[in-house]
Amino acid sequence: MEEGTFLEWLKKTGDFVNEGDPLFTLESDKAAQEVESTDSGILELLPDGPKPGAVIKVGAILAYLLAEGEPPQALDATPETTSLTPPVVYSQGAASVHSAKPVAVDATKATTTATTASPRARRAALATGVDLATVTPTGKSGRIRERDVLDASSKKRLPSVGWVDVPVTATRRIIAEKLERSVSQTVPVTITGRCDASAMVLFRNQLKAGDATPLPSFNDIILKIAAGVLKAHPNLTGRWAGTSIQLPDAIDIGFAVETEDGLVVPVLRDPGSLRLSEISRRSKQLIDAARNRRITSQETKDGCFTITSLGSFGIDTFTPVIQFPETAILGVGTITRVAVPLEDGSFASREQLPLSLTFDHRALDGAPAARFLQTLRRRLENPTAWI
Amino acid sequence: MLYRGRHHSQLFAHETEILMTSNRPHPSALELYRTMLVIRVVEERLAKSHQRGLIPGACHTYVGQEAIATGVCAHLRKEDAIFSTHRGHGHALAKGLPPRELMAELYGRQTGCSRGRGGSMHLFAPEIGMLGTSGIVGPCILQATGAGYSFKLMKTDHVGVAFFGDGAVNNGAFHEGLNMASIWKLPVLFVCENNQFATEVPFESVSGNPSISARGAAYGMPAVTLDGNDVLAVEAAAAEALIRARSGGGPTLLECKTYRTRPHSEGMGDFTYRTKEDVERWKTLCPIKRFKESLLKQNHATASQLEKIEKEVDALAEDAHQFAEASPYPSAESATQNVYAPARIGPPRDVPKPPASSRPLSFMKATLEALSEAMDADPKIFVLGEGIGVRGGNFATTSGLFAKHGPERLRDTPICERGFVGLACGAAMSGTRPVVDFMFADFVLDAAGEIINQIAKIQYMSSGRLTMPVLLRGCIGIGHAAATHHSGSYYAMYANFPGLRVVVPSNPRDAKGLLKTALTCGDPVLFLEHRELMATKGEVPEEEYYIDFGRAAVVCEGEHVTVVALALMVHKTLAAIELLAAEGISVELIDPRTVAPLDTETILRSVAKTGRLLIVDEAFAPFGVGAEIAAHIADTGFDELDAPIRRLNGKSSPTPYSAPLEAAVVPNTESIAEAIRDLCAE
């Protein structure tokens, strides 16, 4: 991680900050997170410090932690040469204290980088509507060049006339890049099927009637059951590595959460070994963290399978995109009541759940994927046996 | 007198009676009187106008010296060419300039003889053979010599006349000019007006030998000292000298002793370097007063005749003043007109595409072909230089031409660069087309004053009534262990001056087409040939063709970076481009071909495509071609730029001799490739 989008301070100038206190929130490539202080002192924010939405580099000076009675550093024109006060800097995952001098140099560099673009690049930015603040410079002196703007513009594919340019968040950019990578580097095939979810609906209604706290969602149930099925179908949990497939030693399953900034995929560790109530509790926590931009990168990495649901939107089947470098993703549709013909010619009213499985054809063929989906369907139709 | 010219005794005979009866044309005495009076009265009027503030600049009067211009010009025809100094009012009026045009010029008006561009010191009236006065001491001697060269080459009996003061005879131009006029027996009259002060320095105090006419012997030239305040003495000597010149007898030096009775320049103090008594004494020797008394005494004129002339002249001067004061000032738009000859009319000319047929020629052979074709077509072309005659040129630039055209058109010169460049200037002013072959560009720096102060400025100063078709050619460039006096480039320096065209070709095809243009255009051209290219070969079309100045060549097209290079650097850059192609870097190479005019349009068009510009130039960086191009593109193409403009130049030091030292001061293929790589990474 080299940079992130600054979101907000959690403390203000004059607050005493203890080591370990959450200091500010930052949106990184995966998610928003709270950054903790690694030192103590009285916080002094800089007048030209980061504003919400600003991209900051690792190592940039954001503020100072002052000792009791120490004069404010912001008044000093050259704090890096006249004071040994440790600055608050953003480093990997935490606010940390460095010796002032080298860090200040990094900060200067970061400032220059953010503001320099060639005249031609500026003109291209005007013509294409690209916001230079969102462009990654590739010039050897840190200058944004025309090609950088055109690259950024081609990613946007927005005609310049009659369209309003809305900058995207770092999260959105990361999502876009990951999806692009997935589609360009895998051979995705989607198969769909339906299962009878009447038993599952009944089961959940029973929990509800018994005031189960927390009440597991359908997704929690599917997660629990899918973990078990994946144990028997490890080829859906591997990572394609060209000459081999890397298999995980634990079945950690990600589940997609919609947030204001876009899709976040927290990973639930080994749900197969957890009780349903525990799964439910943890998934709620993760969803909460994701929606409040507090999810950490630790909590979003190393999944081996993903479940995504559009069940609450009346969606039937769809073609989910594999969370690269995983091999498969399960799309959960909306449970609908249907009339099912019985053997005696009469019809029964049943709850039906559509499932969409996208898998990387490089790693496995259609039949084993279909077999996995078949097993999953059967278990979901009789969930209590597998929970 | 210790030194005497060969014809001293004949020319020194100035007894009025003898001359008035000798067998030669006699000017009318009344005309002589009238001319002197016109000069005097007009200048006295100018002195008043200067006091009144009507003359914004200097005003150098000729008061006291009128007999000299009058006596000499009495025998000149309109076609004879005179060249004069900062004190030239009298020469111009005596040659026939209407007083109106002189006064208007000093008043700075559009109707002035130089259209308000020159004032007192820069008078031009080519229509009457007044080819100019100059604020620089010396050039008029060389220019009159050049006019003599033209007249002789064109087989006319016209004469070039130089008027100059005693101050000029201690200047190199005097030595070089008189020597050349003498060795080639040119029809030139050198009129030294010894008014005894070089501005305010007494001539005798700065001369090892204060006899000027004695110096004629040093050049094998007839010379005589005259009473310059005796108009009949002057006209008699001039008459004889002009007969000699017109009949092929060569030049003559006249030393006319005289005195200027007004200050060096109007409004200046006069008695720090000379005394009031001296001035008053010389006033009693006034040439006009003396001549009037002599005319009356010898009954050549009556008092009423002279009075009538005096009234006419007063009226003439008053009319001139009225005319000048009522004349409009020149328009501000005309301030930059006539720097160059009028542009050729017609479609732009370039290398024929594709040529009907071509053959490989060396650079040197291609230019020789151009010169040879031009000399066949235009009998007014002649070549000046050291060893360009029988020898055919140090670089075979004139090989075979001597046998065809003879010594007058292929003139081996003494080693006097200033002299023969100044001669070329005067020749061009008087109707021929000189080619100066100066071998190495370093040599011609001795003539920088003639090129920059005279050749470059004369079209402008004459408000376009004179053209300046001078070709100055020679080689430039580093790479042959010749050290600093045979390796310079200098094109940036020349391109700095308005009025000059500067051509720097990189291949035989361009060299021929550009030289053909240079030999037909009306402007002075510096044609600079890189020493390391002279033996290189290239395809040259068989058919006749011209390449217009100011049209850059796109040597090769590319996408990532524009490189501008001249002469040898074009070839070094091409080698670098080959290296870079393997790395995926695509370079567009532009060869401006001419530095002045500079085709910035083609460069801008290329930068608009690539966004990157490197100027590779063997010459020094400071104030150079690269700086000029960079400034222009930064101005007109700012938004096209995707990276800073870069220059790669030769080191800013004199050129050393030893191979590793020499290699260290000039860009090479590797350093060019590295500069391109570096710029592409920006």
PDB file of C-alpha atoms in Angstrom, chain A residues 118-121 123 138-141 143-147, chain B residues 607-609 611-612 638-642 678 680-682:
ATOM      1  CA  SER A 118       2.806  18.985 -17.993  1.00  0.00           C
ATOM      2  CA  PRO A 119       0.976  21.685 -19.980  1.00  0.00           C
ATOM      3  CA  ARG A 120      -0.016  19.040 -22.480  1.00  0.00           C
ATOM      4  CA  ALA A 121      -1.380  16.837 -19.688  1.00  0.00           C
ATOM      5  CA  ARG A 123      -4.843  20.390 -21.764  1.00  0.00           C
ATOM      6  CA  THR A 138       4.507   8.276 -14.454  1.00  0.00           C
ATOM      7  CA  GLY A 139       7.049  10.989 -15.385  1.00  0.00           C
ATOM      8  CA  LYS A 140      10.410  10.272 -13.853  1.00  0.00           C
ATOM      9  CA  SER A 141      10.270  13.519 -11.883  1.00  0.00           C
ATOM     10  CA  ARG A 143       5.091  14.773 -13.368  1.00  0.00           C
ATOM     11  CA  ILE A 144       1.717  13.806 -14.781  1.00  0.00           C
ATOM     12  CA  ARG A 145       2.188  13.311 -18.512  1.00  0.00           C
ATOM     13  CA  GLU A 146      -0.352  13.315 -21.292  1.00  0.00           C
ATOM     14  CA  ARG A 147      -0.325   9.539 -21.485  1.00  0.00           C
TER      15      ARG A 147
ATOM     16  CA  VAL B 607       5.971  19.102 -31.182  1.00  0.00           C
ATOM     17  CA  ALA B 608       2.184  19.215 -31.384  1.00  0.00           C
ATOM     18  CA  LYS B 609       2.418  15.575 -32.380  1.00  0.00           C
ATOM     19  CA  GLY B 611       4.868  16.710 -26.990  1.00  0.00           C
ATOM     20  CA  ARG B 612       8.621  16.537 -26.504  1.00  0.00           C
ATOM     21  CA  PHE B 638       3.225  25.733 -24.420  1.00  0.00           C
ATOM     22  CA  ASP B 639       0.140  23.553 -24.246  1.00  0.00           C
ATOM     23  CA  GLU B 640       1.682  21.051 -26.629  1.00  0.00           C
ATOM     24  CA  LEU B 641       4.494  20.264 -24.235  1.00  0.00           C
ATOM     25  CA  ASP B 642       4.425  17.095 -22.200  1.00  0.00           C
ATOM     26  CA  ASP B 678      16.064  10.874 -20.660  1.00  0.00           C
ATOM     27  CA  CYS B 680      11.192  10.439 -23.064  1.00  0.00           C
ATOM     28  CA  ALA B 681      11.226   9.401 -19.403  1.00  0.00           C
ATOM     29  CA  GLU B 682      10.237  12.887 -18.244  1.00  0.00           C
TER      30      GLU B 682
END
